[in-house]
Amino acid sequence: MFAVMKTGGKQYKVQAGDTLRVEKLAADAGETVQFNEILMLGGDSVTVGAPLVAGAAVQAEVIDQIKGDKVINFVKRRRKHSSQRTRGHRQQLTLLRVTEILASGADATGVKAAAGAGSVPAAAAAPKAKAKAAAAGADDLKKLSGVGPALEKKLHEAGVTSFAQIAAWTEADIAEMDEKLSFKGRIEREGWIDQAKDLAGN
Protein backbone atom coordinates (compact mmCIF):
# COMPACT_ATOMS: atom_id res chain seq x y z
CA MET A 1 0.00 0.00 0.00
CA PHE A 2 1.26 3.48 -0.82
CA ALA A 3 0.10 7.03 -0.21
CA VAL A 4 0.68 10.41 -1.81
CA MET A 5 0.96 12.99 0.97
CA LYS A 6 1.55 16.72 1.03
CA THR A 7 3.86 18.63 3.40
CA GLY A 8 5.92 21.79 3.09
CA GLY A 9 4.25 22.61 -0.23
CA LYS A 10 5.57 19.38 -1.82
CA GLN A 11 4.05 15.98 -2.57
CA TYR A 12 5.67 12.64 -1.67
CA LYS A 13 4.76 9.09 -2.66
CA VAL A 14 5.54 6.90 0.36
CA GLN A 15 5.25 3.33 1.64
CA ALA A 16 5.76 1.91 5.13
CA GLY A 17 9.48 1.70 5.85
CA ASP A 18 10.47 4.49 3.46
CA THR A 19 12.96 7.12 4.61
CA LEU A 20 12.48 10.63 3.29
CA ARG A 21 13.60 14.22 3.84
CA VAL A 22 10.93 16.90 4.16
CA GLU A 23 10.85 20.61 4.96
CA LYS A 24 11.75 21.13 8.63
CA LEU A 25 9.05 20.08 11.11
CA ALA A 26 8.56 21.27 14.68
CA ALA A 27 9.41 17.89 16.24
CA ASP A 28 12.31 16.25 18.08
CA ALA A 29 14.17 13.07 17.12
CA GLY A 30 12.26 9.98 18.28
CA GLU A 31 8.83 11.62 18.10
CA THR A 32 6.04 10.21 15.96
CA VAL A 33 4.16 12.66 13.77
CA GLN A 34 1.10 12.26 11.59
CA PHE A 35 0.50 13.74 8.14
CA ASN A 36 -3.20 14.30 7.50
CA GLU A 37 -3.03 15.83 4.01
CA ILE A 38 -3.30 12.64 1.96
CA LEU A 39 -4.03 13.16 -1.74
CA MET A 40 -4.20 9.52 -2.82
CA LEU A 41 -4.07 5.97 -1.49
CA GLY A 42 -2.99 3.05 -3.66
CA GLY A 43 -2.69 -0.72 -3.40
CA ASP A 44 -5.34 -3.30 -4.21
CA SER A 45 -7.65 -0.37 -4.98
CA VAL A 46 -6.91 3.29 -5.65
CA THR A 47 -8.61 6.12 -3.74
CA VAL A 48 -8.15 9.65 -5.04
CA GLY A 49 -8.97 12.54 -2.72
CA ALA A 50 -11.14 15.51 -3.59
CA PRO A 51 -8.78 17.13 -2.77
CA LEU A 52 -7.92 14.99 0.33
CA VAL A 53 -8.80 11.42 1.29
CA ALA A 54 -11.08 11.69 4.33
CA GLY A 55 -9.81 9.90 7.44
CA ALA A 56 -6.49 8.87 5.85
CA ALA A 57 -3.08 9.64 7.33
CA VAL A 58 0.60 8.75 7.21
CA GLN A 59 2.51 8.27 10.46
CA ALA A 60 6.27 8.65 10.59
CA GLU A 61 9.06 8.64 13.16
CA VAL A 62 11.43 11.62 13.26
CA ILE A 63 14.98 10.31 12.87
CA ASP A 64 16.88 13.60 12.96
CA GLN A 65 16.92 17.30 12.07
CA ILE A 66 19.43 17.77 9.25
CA LYS A 67 20.61 20.24 6.62
CA GLY A 68 20.49 19.71 2.87
CA ASP A 69 23.39 20.00 0.46
CA LYS A 70 24.90 23.46 0.08
CA VAL A 71 23.54 25.44 -2.85
CA ILE A 72 25.82 28.15 -4.27
CA ASN A 73 24.17 31.26 -5.68
CA PHE A 74 26.39 33.50 -7.82
CA VAL A 75 25.13 37.00 -8.60
CA LYS A 76 26.92 39.29 -11.04
CA ARG A 77 25.86 42.80 -12.05
CA ARG A 78 27.46 44.06 -15.25
CA ARG A 79 28.38 47.47 -16.61
CA LYS A 80 27.93 50.34 -14.15
CA HIS A 81 28.08 48.41 -10.90
CA SER A 82 30.35 45.58 -12.02
CA SER A 83 29.90 43.70 -8.75
CA GLN A 84 29.76 40.00 -8.05
CA ARG A 85 28.74 38.06 -5.00
CA THR A 86 28.61 34.41 -3.98
CA ARG A 87 26.19 33.12 -1.37
CA GLY A 88 25.74 29.65 0.03
CA HIS A 89 22.56 28.16 1.49
CA ARG A 90 21.76 24.87 3.25
CA GLN A 91 18.06 24.13 3.64
CA GLN A 92 16.93 22.84 7.04
CA LEU A 93 15.21 19.46 6.70
CA THR A 94 13.68 16.72 8.82
CA LEU A 95 14.65 13.08 8.22
CA LEU A 96 11.69 10.72 8.65
CA ARG A 97 10.94 6.99 8.54
CA VAL A 98 7.38 6.13 7.51
CA THR A 99 5.92 3.68 10.03
CA GLU A 100 2.28 3.28 9.03
CA ILE A 101 -0.28 4.29 6.41
CA LEU A 102 -3.84 4.62 7.69
CA ALA A 103 -6.74 4.37 5.25
CA SER A 104 -9.21 5.57 7.91
CA GLY A 105 -9.52 6.60 11.55
CA ALA A 106 -6.82 9.27 11.48
CA ASP A 107 -8.76 11.52 13.88
CA ALA A 108 -8.82 8.90 16.64
CA THR A 109 -5.09 8.05 16.77
CA GLY A 110 -4.05 10.83 19.17
CA VAL A 111 -0.71 11.24 17.36
CA LYS A 112 0.56 14.82 17.03
CA ALA A 113 -0.09 16.33 13.60
CA ALA A 114 3.04 17.31 11.69
CA ALA A 115 3.57 21.07 11.65
CA GLY A 116 6.23 23.15 9.94
CA ALA A 117 8.89 24.84 12.04
CA GLY A 118 7.52 28.22 10.98
CA SER A 119 3.99 27.50 12.21
CA VAL A 120 2.65 29.60 15.03
CA PRO A 121 2.27 27.48 18.19
CA ALA A 122 -1.06 27.53 19.98
CA ALA A 123 0.53 29.21 23.01
CA ALA A 124 1.86 32.05 20.87
CA ALA A 125 -1.48 32.51 19.14
CA ALA A 126 -3.40 32.56 22.44
CA PRO A 127 -2.84 36.27 23.30
CA LYS A 128 -4.17 37.34 19.88
CA ALA A 129 -7.23 35.12 20.24
CA LYS A 130 -7.75 36.39 23.77
CA ALA A 131 -7.53 40.02 22.61
CA LYS A 132 -10.00 39.35 19.79
CA ALA A 133 -12.47 37.74 22.18
CA ALA A 134 -12.02 40.56 24.66
CA ALA A 135 -12.69 43.21 22.01
CA ALA A 136 -16.17 41.78 21.42
CA GLY A 137 -18.56 43.50 23.84
CA ALA A 138 -15.80 45.45 25.65
CA ASP A 139 -15.89 49.13 26.62
CA ASP A 140 -14.23 51.59 24.25
CA LEU A 141 -11.02 52.09 26.22
CA LYS A 142 -9.84 54.66 23.66
CA LYS A 143 -12.00 57.17 25.52
CA LEU A 144 -9.29 57.26 28.19
CA SER A 145 -6.68 59.98 27.79
CA GLY A 146 -3.63 58.77 25.86
CA VAL A 147 -5.14 55.42 24.83
CA GLY A 148 -5.08 54.61 21.11
CA PRO A 149 -5.87 51.42 19.18
CA ALA A 150 -2.45 49.86 19.89
CA LEU A 151 -2.62 50.51 23.63
CA GLU A 152 -6.22 49.35 23.78
CA LYS A 153 -5.13 46.06 22.18
CA LYS A 154 -2.41 45.64 24.82
CA LEU A 155 -4.96 46.25 27.57
CA HIS A 156 -7.26 43.60 26.06
CA GLU A 157 -4.36 41.12 25.93
CA ALA A 158 -3.76 41.85 29.63
CA GLY A 159 -7.42 41.03 30.36
CA VAL A 160 -8.61 44.63 30.84
CA THR A 161 -11.85 45.19 28.92
CA SER A 162 -14.02 47.59 30.95
CA PHE A 163 -13.90 50.97 32.70
CA ALA A 164 -15.17 49.30 35.87
CA GLN A 165 -12.02 47.17 36.04
CA ILE A 166 -9.75 50.22 35.72
CA ALA A 167 -11.82 52.20 38.25
CA ALA A 168 -11.25 49.42 40.81
CA TRP A 169 -7.44 49.26 40.39
CA THR A 170 -5.38 49.45 43.56
CA GLU A 171 -1.81 50.79 43.81
CA ALA A 172 -0.53 47.23 43.35
CA ASP A 173 -2.65 46.84 40.20
CA ILE A 174 -1.32 50.12 38.82
CA ALA A 175 2.28 49.03 39.44
CA GLU A 176 1.61 45.69 37.73
CA MET A 177 0.04 47.33 34.68
CA ASP A 178 2.88 49.87 34.47
CA GLU A 179 5.27 46.91 34.25
CA LYS A 180 3.16 44.96 31.76
CA LEU A 181 2.49 47.85 29.40
CA SER A 182 5.89 49.57 29.77
CA PHE A 183 4.64 53.09 30.49
CA LYS A 184 5.56 53.75 34.09
CA GLY A 185 3.60 56.57 35.72
CA ARG A 186 1.25 57.14 32.79
CA ILE A 187 -1.86 55.77 34.51
CA GLU A 188 -1.61 58.29 37.34
CA ARG A 189 -0.33 61.09 35.12
CA GLU A 190 -3.26 60.76 32.68
CA GLY A 191 -5.77 60.22 35.50
CA TRP A 192 -7.17 56.95 34.18
CA ILE A 193 -8.77 55.91 37.47
CA ASP A 194 -10.92 59.07 37.76
CA GLN A 195 -11.77 58.99 34.06
CA ALA A 196 -12.77 55.33 34.30
CA LYS A 197 -15.03 56.01 37.30
CA ASP A 198 -16.85 58.75 35.38
CA LEU A 199 -17.13 56.64 32.22
CA ALA A 200 -18.27 53.55 34.15
CA GLY A 201 -20.98 55.65 35.84
CA ASN A 202 -22.26 56.81 32.48
Coordinates of C-alpha atoms in Angstrom, one line a residue:
M1 CA 0.0 0.0 0.0
F2 CA 1.3 3.5 -0.8
A3 CA 0.1 7.0 -0.2
V4 CA 0.7 10.4 -1.8
M5 CA 1.0 13.0 1.0
K6 CA 1.6 16.7 1.0
T7 CA 3.9 18.6 3.4
G8 CA 5.9 21.8 3.1
G9 CA 4.3 22.6 -0.2
K10 CA 5.6 19.4 -1.8
Q11 CA 4.1 16.0 -2.6
Y12 CA 5.7 12.6 -1.7
K13 CA 4.8 9.1 -2.7
V14 CA 5.5 6.9 0.4
Q15 CA 5.2 3.3 1.6
A16 CA 5.8 1.9 5.1
G17 CA 9.5 1.7 5.8
D18 CA 10.5 4.5 3.5
T19 CA 13.0 7.1 4.6
L20 CA 12.5 10.6 3.3
R21 CA 13.6 14.2 3.8
V22 CA 10.9 16.9 4.2
E23 CA 10.9 20.6 5.0
K24 CA 11.8 21.1 8.6
L25 CA 9.1 20.1 11.1
A26 CA 8.6 21.3 14.7
A27 CA 9.4 17.9 16.2
D28 CA 12.3 16.2 18.1
A29 CA 14.2 13.1 17.1
G30 CA 12.3 10.0 18.3
E31 CA 8.8 11.6 18.1
T32 CA 6.0 10.2 16.0
V33 CA 4.2 12.7 13.8
Q34 CA 1.1 12.3 11.6
F35 CA 0.5 13.7 8.1
N36 CA -3.2 14.3 7.5
E37 CA -3.0 15.8 4.0
I38 CA -3.3 12.6 2.0
L39 CA -4.0 13.2 -1.7
M40 CA -4.2 9.5 -2.8
L41 CA -4.1 6.0 -1.5
G42 CA -3.0 3.1 -3.7
G43 CA -2.7 -0.7 -3.4
D44 CA -5.3 -3.3 -4.2
S45 CA -7.6 -0.4 -5.0
V46 CA -6.9 3.3 -5.7
T47 CA -8.6 6.1 -3.7
V48 CA -8.1 9.7 -5.0
G49 CA -9.0 12.5 -2.7
A50 CA -11.1 15.5 -3.6
P51 CA -8.8 17.1 -2.8
L52 CA -7.9 15.0 0.3
V53 CA -8.8 11.4 1.3
A54 CA -11.1 11.7 4.3
G55 CA -9.8 9.9 7.4
A56 CA -6.5 8.9 5.8
A57 CA -3.1 9.6 7.3
V58 CA 0.6 8.8 7.2
Q59 CA 2.5 8.3 10.5
A60 CA 6.3 8.6 10.6
E61 CA 9.1 8.6 13.2
V62 CA 11.4 11.6 13.3
I63 CA 15.0 10.3 12.9
D64 CA 16.9 13.6 13.0
Q65 CA 16.9 17.3 12.1
I66 CA 19.4 17.8 9.3
K67 CA 20.6 20.2 6.6
G68 CA 20.5 19.7 2.9
D69 CA 23.4 20.0 0.5
K70 CA 24.9 23.5 0.1
V71 CA 23.5 25.4 -2.9
I72 CA 25.8 28.2 -4.3
N73 CA 24.2 31.3 -5.7
F74 CA 26.4 33.5 -7.8
V75 CA 25.1 37.0 -8.6
K76 CA 26.9 39.3 -11.0
R77 CA 25.9 42.8 -12.1
R78 CA 27.5 44.1 -15.3
R79 CA 28.4 47.5 -16.6
K80 CA 27.9 50.3 -14.1
H81 CA 28.1 48.4 -10.9
S82 CA 30.4 45.6 -12.0
S83 CA 29.9 43.7 -8.8
Q84 CA 29.8 40.0 -8.0
R85 CA 28.7 38.1 -5.0
T86 CA 28.6 34.4 -4.0
R87 CA 26.2 33.1 -1.4
G88 CA 25.7 29.6 0.0
H89 CA 22.6 28.2 1.5
R90 CA 21.8 24.9 3.3
Q91 CA 18.1 24.1 3.6
Q92 CA 16.9 22.8 7.0
L93 CA 15.2 19.5 6.7
T94 CA 13.7 16.7 8.8
L95 CA 14.6 13.1 8.2
L96 CA 11.7 10.7 8.6
R97 CA 10.9 7.0 8.5
V98 CA 7.4 6.1 7.5
T99 CA 5.9 3.7 10.0
E100 CA 2.3 3.3 9.0
I101 CA -0.3 4.3 6.4
L102 CA -3.8 4.6 7.7
A103 CA -6.7 4.4 5.3
S104 CA -9.2 5.6 7.9
G105 CA -9.5 6.6 11.6
A106 CA -6.8 9.3 11.5
D107 CA -8.8 11.5 13.9
A108 CA -8.8 8.9 16.6
T109 CA -5.1 8.1 16.8
G110 CA -4.1 10.8 19.2
V111 CA -0.7 11.2 17.4
K112 CA 0.6 14.8 17.0
A113 CA -0.1 16.3 13.6
A114 CA 3.0 17.3 11.7
A115 CA 3.6 21.1 11.7
G116 CA 6.2 23.1 9.9
A117 CA 8.9 24.8 12.0
G118 CA 7.5 28.2 11.0
S119 CA 4.0 27.5 12.2
V120 CA 2.7 29.6 15.0
P121 CA 2.3 27.5 18.2
A122 CA -1.1 27.5 20.0
A123 CA 0.5 29.2 23.0
A124 CA 1.9 32.1 20.9
A125 CA -1.5 32.5 19.1
A126 CA -3.4 32.6 22.4
P127 CA -2.8 36.3 23.3
K128 CA -4.2 37.3 19.9
A129 CA -7.2 35.1 20.2
K130 CA -7.7 36.4 23.8
A131 CA -7.5 40.0 22.6
K132 CA -10.0 39.3 19.8
A133 CA -12.5 37.7 22.2
A134 CA -12.0 40.6 24.7
A135 CA -12.7 43.2 22.0
A136 CA -16.2 41.8 21.4
G137 CA -18.6 43.5 23.8
A138 CA -15.8 45.4 25.6
D139 CA -15.9 49.1 26.6
D140 CA -14.2 51.6 24.2
L141 CA -11.0 52.1 26.2
K142 CA -9.8 54.7 23.7
K143 CA -12.0 57.2 25.5
L144 CA -9.3 57.3 28.2
S145 CA -6.7 60.0 27.8
G146 CA -3.6 58.8 25.9
V147 CA -5.1 55.4 24.8
G148 CA -5.1 54.6 21.1
P149 CA -5.9 51.4 19.2
A150 CA -2.5 49.9 19.9
L151 CA -2.6 50.5 23.6
E152 CA -6.2 49.3 23.8
K153 CA -5.1 46.1 22.2
K154 CA -2.4 45.6 24.8
L155 CA -5.0 46.2 27.6
H156 CA -7.3 43.6 26.1
E157 CA -4.4 41.1 25.9
A158 CA -3.8 41.9 29.6
G159 CA -7.4 41.0 30.4
V160 CA -8.6 44.6 30.8
T161 CA -11.8 45.2 28.9
S162 CA -14.0 47.6 30.9
F163 CA -13.9 51.0 32.7
A164 CA -15.2 49.3 35.9
Q165 CA -12.0 47.2 36.0
I166 CA -9.8 50.2 35.7
A167 CA -11.8 52.2 38.2
A168 CA -11.3 49.4 40.8
W169 CA -7.4 49.3 40.4
T170 CA -5.4 49.4 43.6
E171 CA -1.8 50.8 43.8
A172 CA -0.5 47.2 43.3
D173 CA -2.7 46.8 40.2
I174 CA -1.3 50.1 38.8
A175 CA 2.3 49.0 39.4
E176 CA 1.6 45.7 37.7
M177 CA 0.0 47.3 34.7
D178 CA 2.9 49.9 34.5
E179 CA 5.3 46.9 34.2
K180 CA 3.2 45.0 31.8
L181 CA 2.5 47.8 29.4
S182 CA 5.9 49.6 29.8
F183 CA 4.6 53.1 30.5
K184 CA 5.6 53.7 34.1
G185 CA 3.6 56.6 35.7
R186 CA 1.3 57.1 32.8
I187 CA -1.9 55.8 34.5
E188 CA -1.6 58.3 37.3
R189 CA -0.3 61.1 35.1
E190 CA -3.3 60.8 32.7
G191 CA -5.8 60.2 35.5
W192 CA -7.2 57.0 34.2
I193 CA -8.8 55.9 37.5
D194 CA -10.9 59.1 37.8
Q195 CA -11.8 59.0 34.1
A196 CA -12.8 55.3 34.3
K197 CA -15.0 56.0 37.3
D198 CA -16.8 58.8 35.4
L199 CA -17.1 56.6 32.2
A200 CA -18.3 53.6 34.2
G201 CA -21.0 55.7 35.8
N202 CA -22.3 56.8 32.5

